[in-house]
N, C-alpha and C. Protein backbone atom coordinates (compact mmCIF):
# COMPACT_ATOMS: atom_id res chain seq x y z
N UNK A 1 -70.42 -30.91 -88.23
CA UNK A 1 -71.29 -31.74 -89.07
C UNK A 1 -72.62 -31.93 -88.36
N UNK A 2 -73.69 -31.78 -89.10
CA UNK A 2 -75.02 -32.00 -88.55
C UNK A 2 -75.33 -33.49 -88.58
N UNK A 3 -76.55 -33.85 -88.26
CA UNK A 3 -76.97 -35.23 -88.31
C UNK A 3 -77.31 -35.70 -89.71
N UNK A 4 -76.84 -34.99 -90.70
CA UNK A 4 -77.12 -35.29 -92.11
C UNK A 4 -76.47 -36.61 -92.50
N UNK A 5 -77.20 -37.41 -93.26
CA UNK A 5 -76.65 -38.66 -93.79
C UNK A 5 -75.59 -38.35 -94.83
N UNK A 6 -74.67 -39.27 -94.97
CA UNK A 6 -73.57 -39.12 -95.93
C UNK A 6 -73.74 -40.12 -97.05
N UNK A 7 -73.54 -39.66 -98.28
CA UNK A 7 -73.44 -40.57 -99.43
C UNK A 7 -71.99 -40.51 -99.87
N UNK A 8 -71.34 -41.67 -99.80
CA UNK A 8 -69.91 -41.75 -100.10
C UNK A 8 -69.68 -42.30 -101.51
N UNK A 9 -68.71 -41.73 -102.17
CA UNK A 9 -68.29 -42.18 -103.48
C UNK A 9 -66.80 -42.50 -103.41
N UNK A 10 -66.41 -43.59 -104.06
CA UNK A 10 -64.99 -43.91 -104.15
C UNK A 10 -64.43 -43.48 -105.51
N UNK A 11 -65.34 -43.17 -106.43
CA UNK A 11 -64.92 -42.76 -107.77
C UNK A 11 -65.99 -41.83 -108.33
N UNK A 12 -65.57 -40.85 -109.08
CA UNK A 12 -66.48 -39.89 -109.69
C UNK A 12 -66.93 -40.42 -111.06
N UNK A 13 -67.76 -41.46 -111.02
CA UNK A 13 -68.22 -42.12 -112.26
C UNK A 13 -68.82 -41.10 -113.22
N UNK A 14 -68.35 -41.14 -114.45
CA UNK A 14 -68.87 -40.31 -115.52
C UNK A 14 -68.72 -38.81 -115.22
N UNK A 15 -67.87 -38.46 -114.26
CA UNK A 15 -67.68 -37.06 -113.89
C UNK A 15 -68.91 -36.42 -113.28
N UNK A 16 -69.85 -37.25 -112.82
CA UNK A 16 -71.16 -36.74 -112.41
C UNK A 16 -71.12 -35.79 -111.21
N UNK A 17 -70.15 -35.94 -110.33
CA UNK A 17 -70.09 -35.08 -109.15
C UNK A 17 -69.66 -33.66 -109.49
N UNK A 18 -69.27 -33.41 -110.72
CA UNK A 18 -68.90 -32.07 -111.17
C UNK A 18 -70.13 -31.30 -111.67
N UNK A 19 -71.26 -31.95 -111.69
CA UNK A 19 -72.49 -31.35 -112.23
C UNK A 19 -73.38 -30.82 -111.11
N UNK A 20 -74.32 -30.00 -111.51
CA UNK A 20 -75.30 -29.46 -110.55
C UNK A 20 -76.27 -30.54 -110.09
N UNK A 21 -76.57 -31.48 -110.96
CA UNK A 21 -77.46 -32.60 -110.64
C UNK A 21 -76.79 -33.88 -111.12
N UNK A 22 -77.02 -34.97 -110.39
CA UNK A 22 -76.41 -36.24 -110.79
C UNK A 22 -77.26 -37.40 -110.30
N UNK A 23 -76.99 -38.56 -110.87
CA UNK A 23 -77.66 -39.79 -110.47
C UNK A 23 -76.68 -40.64 -109.67
N UNK A 24 -77.23 -41.57 -108.92
CA UNK A 24 -76.40 -42.58 -108.28
C UNK A 24 -77.23 -43.85 -108.10
N UNK A 25 -76.64 -44.97 -108.42
CA UNK A 25 -77.30 -46.27 -108.23
C UNK A 25 -76.86 -46.80 -106.87
N UNK A 26 -77.82 -47.05 -106.00
CA UNK A 26 -77.56 -47.52 -104.65
C UNK A 26 -78.51 -48.66 -104.33
N UNK A 27 -78.14 -49.47 -103.33
CA UNK A 27 -79.06 -50.49 -102.84
C UNK A 27 -80.26 -49.79 -102.22
N UNK A 28 -81.42 -50.35 -102.43
CA UNK A 28 -82.65 -49.77 -101.90
C UNK A 28 -82.60 -49.74 -100.38
N UNK A 29 -82.79 -48.56 -99.81
CA UNK A 29 -82.80 -48.38 -98.36
C UNK A 29 -83.77 -47.23 -98.07
N UNK A 30 -85.07 -47.55 -97.90
CA UNK A 30 -86.06 -46.49 -97.72
C UNK A 30 -85.87 -45.69 -96.43
N UNK A 31 -85.13 -46.22 -95.48
CA UNK A 31 -84.85 -45.47 -94.25
C UNK A 31 -83.74 -44.45 -94.42
N UNK A 32 -82.89 -44.65 -95.43
CA UNK A 32 -81.79 -43.71 -95.66
C UNK A 32 -82.10 -42.75 -96.81
N UNK A 33 -82.60 -43.27 -97.91
CA UNK A 33 -82.79 -42.46 -99.11
C UNK A 33 -84.25 -42.02 -99.22
N UNK A 34 -84.50 -40.74 -98.84
CA UNK A 34 -85.85 -40.20 -98.82
C UNK A 34 -85.93 -38.91 -99.63
N UNK A 35 -86.94 -38.82 -100.47
CA UNK A 35 -87.14 -37.63 -101.28
C UNK A 35 -87.27 -36.41 -100.36
N UNK A 36 -86.56 -35.35 -100.73
CA UNK A 36 -86.57 -34.10 -99.97
C UNK A 36 -85.49 -34.01 -98.91
N UNK A 37 -84.86 -35.12 -98.60
CA UNK A 37 -83.81 -35.13 -97.58
C UNK A 37 -82.49 -34.63 -98.18
N UNK A 38 -81.69 -33.93 -97.37
CA UNK A 38 -80.39 -33.47 -97.84
C UNK A 38 -79.30 -34.41 -97.34
N UNK A 39 -78.25 -34.52 -98.13
CA UNK A 39 -77.16 -35.46 -97.87
C UNK A 39 -75.81 -34.77 -98.05
N UNK A 40 -74.89 -35.13 -97.19
CA UNK A 40 -73.50 -34.71 -97.35
C UNK A 40 -72.89 -35.63 -98.41
N UNK A 41 -72.26 -35.08 -99.43
CA UNK A 41 -71.63 -35.87 -100.47
C UNK A 41 -70.13 -35.89 -100.23
N UNK A 42 -69.57 -37.09 -100.18
CA UNK A 42 -68.13 -37.25 -99.99
C UNK A 42 -67.56 -38.15 -101.07
N UNK A 43 -66.37 -37.80 -101.50
CA UNK A 43 -65.62 -38.68 -102.41
C UNK A 43 -64.25 -38.91 -101.80
N UNK A 44 -63.99 -40.17 -101.46
CA UNK A 44 -62.72 -40.54 -100.82
C UNK A 44 -62.45 -39.67 -99.60
N UNK A 45 -63.50 -39.42 -98.80
CA UNK A 45 -63.36 -38.66 -97.58
C UNK A 45 -63.38 -37.15 -97.75
N UNK A 46 -63.37 -36.66 -98.97
CA UNK A 46 -63.38 -35.22 -99.23
C UNK A 46 -64.82 -34.73 -99.39
N UNK A 47 -65.15 -33.68 -98.68
CA UNK A 47 -66.48 -33.09 -98.76
C UNK A 47 -66.68 -32.47 -100.14
N UNK A 48 -67.74 -32.90 -100.84
CA UNK A 48 -68.05 -32.35 -102.16
C UNK A 48 -69.26 -31.42 -102.11
N UNK A 49 -69.94 -31.36 -100.96
CA UNK A 49 -71.07 -30.46 -100.84
C UNK A 49 -72.32 -31.17 -100.36
N UNK A 50 -73.44 -30.48 -100.48
CA UNK A 50 -74.73 -30.97 -100.04
C UNK A 50 -75.59 -31.24 -101.27
N UNK A 51 -76.33 -32.34 -101.23
CA UNK A 51 -77.28 -32.66 -102.30
C UNK A 51 -78.63 -32.97 -101.68
N UNK A 52 -79.67 -32.66 -102.42
CA UNK A 52 -81.03 -32.97 -101.99
C UNK A 52 -81.58 -34.03 -102.94
N UNK A 53 -82.12 -35.08 -102.37
CA UNK A 53 -82.73 -36.14 -103.18
C UNK A 53 -84.06 -35.63 -103.72
N UNK A 54 -84.09 -35.37 -105.02
CA UNK A 54 -85.28 -34.81 -105.68
C UNK A 54 -86.22 -35.90 -106.19
N UNK A 55 -85.67 -36.98 -106.70
CA UNK A 55 -86.47 -38.08 -107.25
C UNK A 55 -85.72 -39.38 -106.99
N UNK A 56 -86.47 -40.46 -106.96
CA UNK A 56 -85.80 -41.76 -106.89
C UNK A 56 -86.67 -42.80 -107.59
N UNK A 57 -86.01 -43.82 -108.06
CA UNK A 57 -86.67 -44.97 -108.68
C UNK A 57 -86.11 -46.22 -108.02
N UNK A 58 -86.96 -47.17 -107.74
CA UNK A 58 -86.52 -48.45 -107.20
C UNK A 58 -86.59 -49.45 -108.34
N UNK A 59 -85.42 -49.94 -108.73
CA UNK A 59 -85.31 -50.88 -109.85
C UNK A 59 -84.53 -52.11 -109.42
N UNK A 60 -84.88 -53.22 -110.03
CA UNK A 60 -84.08 -54.44 -109.87
C UNK A 60 -82.94 -54.38 -110.89
N UNK A 61 -81.92 -55.17 -110.66
CA UNK A 61 -80.77 -55.19 -111.58
C UNK A 61 -81.21 -55.52 -113.00
N UNK A 62 -82.20 -56.41 -113.15
CA UNK A 62 -82.63 -56.78 -114.50
C UNK A 62 -83.40 -55.65 -115.20
N UNK A 63 -83.75 -54.59 -114.47
CA UNK A 63 -84.42 -53.44 -115.06
C UNK A 63 -83.46 -52.34 -115.49
N UNK A 64 -82.20 -52.46 -115.10
CA UNK A 64 -81.21 -51.47 -115.53
C UNK A 64 -80.93 -51.68 -117.01
N UNK A 65 -80.91 -50.59 -117.76
CA UNK A 65 -80.63 -50.68 -119.19
C UNK A 65 -79.40 -49.83 -119.52
N UNK A 66 -79.00 -49.86 -120.79
CA UNK A 66 -77.82 -49.09 -121.19
C UNK A 66 -77.98 -47.60 -120.90
N UNK A 67 -79.17 -47.05 -121.15
CA UNK A 67 -79.40 -45.62 -120.93
C UNK A 67 -79.10 -45.24 -119.49
N UNK A 68 -79.70 -45.94 -118.54
CA UNK A 68 -79.50 -45.66 -117.12
C UNK A 68 -78.04 -45.86 -116.73
N UNK A 69 -77.45 -46.95 -117.19
CA UNK A 69 -76.07 -47.28 -116.81
C UNK A 69 -75.07 -46.30 -117.39
N UNK A 70 -75.23 -45.92 -118.67
CA UNK A 70 -74.32 -44.93 -119.25
C UNK A 70 -74.43 -43.60 -118.53
N UNK A 71 -75.65 -43.18 -118.22
CA UNK A 71 -75.85 -41.91 -117.54
C UNK A 71 -75.18 -41.90 -116.17
N UNK A 72 -75.32 -42.97 -115.44
CA UNK A 72 -74.80 -43.02 -114.08
C UNK A 72 -73.30 -43.31 -114.01
N UNK A 73 -72.83 -44.26 -114.79
CA UNK A 73 -71.44 -44.70 -114.66
C UNK A 73 -70.54 -44.35 -115.84
N UNK A 74 -71.15 -44.09 -117.00
CA UNK A 74 -70.36 -43.89 -118.21
C UNK A 74 -70.04 -45.21 -118.90
N UNK A 75 -70.61 -46.31 -118.40
CA UNK A 75 -70.38 -47.64 -118.96
C UNK A 75 -71.69 -48.29 -119.35
N UNK A 76 -71.60 -49.28 -120.25
CA UNK A 76 -72.80 -50.00 -120.66
C UNK A 76 -73.33 -50.86 -119.51
N UNK A 77 -74.48 -51.47 -119.74
CA UNK A 77 -75.15 -52.24 -118.70
C UNK A 77 -74.27 -53.35 -118.14
N UNK A 78 -73.62 -54.12 -119.01
CA UNK A 78 -72.78 -55.23 -118.58
C UNK A 78 -71.66 -54.75 -117.67
N UNK A 79 -70.97 -53.70 -118.09
CA UNK A 79 -69.87 -53.17 -117.28
C UNK A 79 -70.38 -52.56 -115.98
N UNK A 80 -71.51 -51.86 -116.04
CA UNK A 80 -72.08 -51.26 -114.84
C UNK A 80 -72.48 -52.33 -113.83
N UNK A 81 -73.06 -53.42 -114.30
CA UNK A 81 -73.42 -54.51 -113.38
C UNK A 81 -72.18 -55.14 -112.77
N UNK A 82 -71.10 -55.22 -113.53
CA UNK A 82 -69.83 -55.71 -112.99
C UNK A 82 -69.31 -54.78 -111.89
N UNK A 83 -69.41 -53.47 -112.12
CA UNK A 83 -69.00 -52.48 -111.12
C UNK A 83 -69.84 -52.65 -109.85
N UNK A 84 -71.14 -52.76 -110.03
CA UNK A 84 -72.04 -52.92 -108.88
C UNK A 84 -71.76 -54.20 -108.11
N UNK A 85 -71.43 -55.26 -108.83
CA UNK A 85 -71.14 -56.53 -108.14
C UNK A 85 -69.85 -56.43 -107.33
N UNK A 86 -68.91 -55.60 -107.77
CA UNK A 86 -67.69 -55.38 -106.98
C UNK A 86 -67.97 -54.47 -105.78
N UNK A 87 -68.85 -53.50 -105.96
CA UNK A 87 -69.19 -52.57 -104.87
C UNK A 87 -69.98 -53.29 -103.77
N UNK A 88 -70.87 -54.18 -104.19
CA UNK A 88 -71.75 -54.87 -103.26
C UNK A 88 -71.49 -56.37 -103.33
N UNK A 89 -70.31 -56.78 -102.86
CA UNK A 89 -69.85 -58.16 -102.98
C UNK A 89 -70.79 -59.17 -102.31
N UNK A 90 -71.44 -58.75 -101.22
CA UNK A 90 -72.29 -59.69 -100.46
C UNK A 90 -73.70 -59.82 -101.02
N UNK A 91 -74.03 -59.06 -102.04
CA UNK A 91 -75.40 -59.07 -102.58
C UNK A 91 -75.45 -59.91 -103.85
């Protein structure tokens, strides 16, 4: 393994990891998530491959809408926010 950062998934929301390109909603971390950087993708410890961050948007939770939430998780905004609150219990 190189010094590549890892993006871990516990669930393949909306089957997105089966696609050539996918989205992921993460807490803003400009030191970790940088355009052009490559990342090791893991789901439940299994290597899924390498991804390159092509674009990113920094949004607050109140800016997430149904379109973004359905695309990323397969669930509406309310359910997606519930998922995020379980993922990031301390936030």
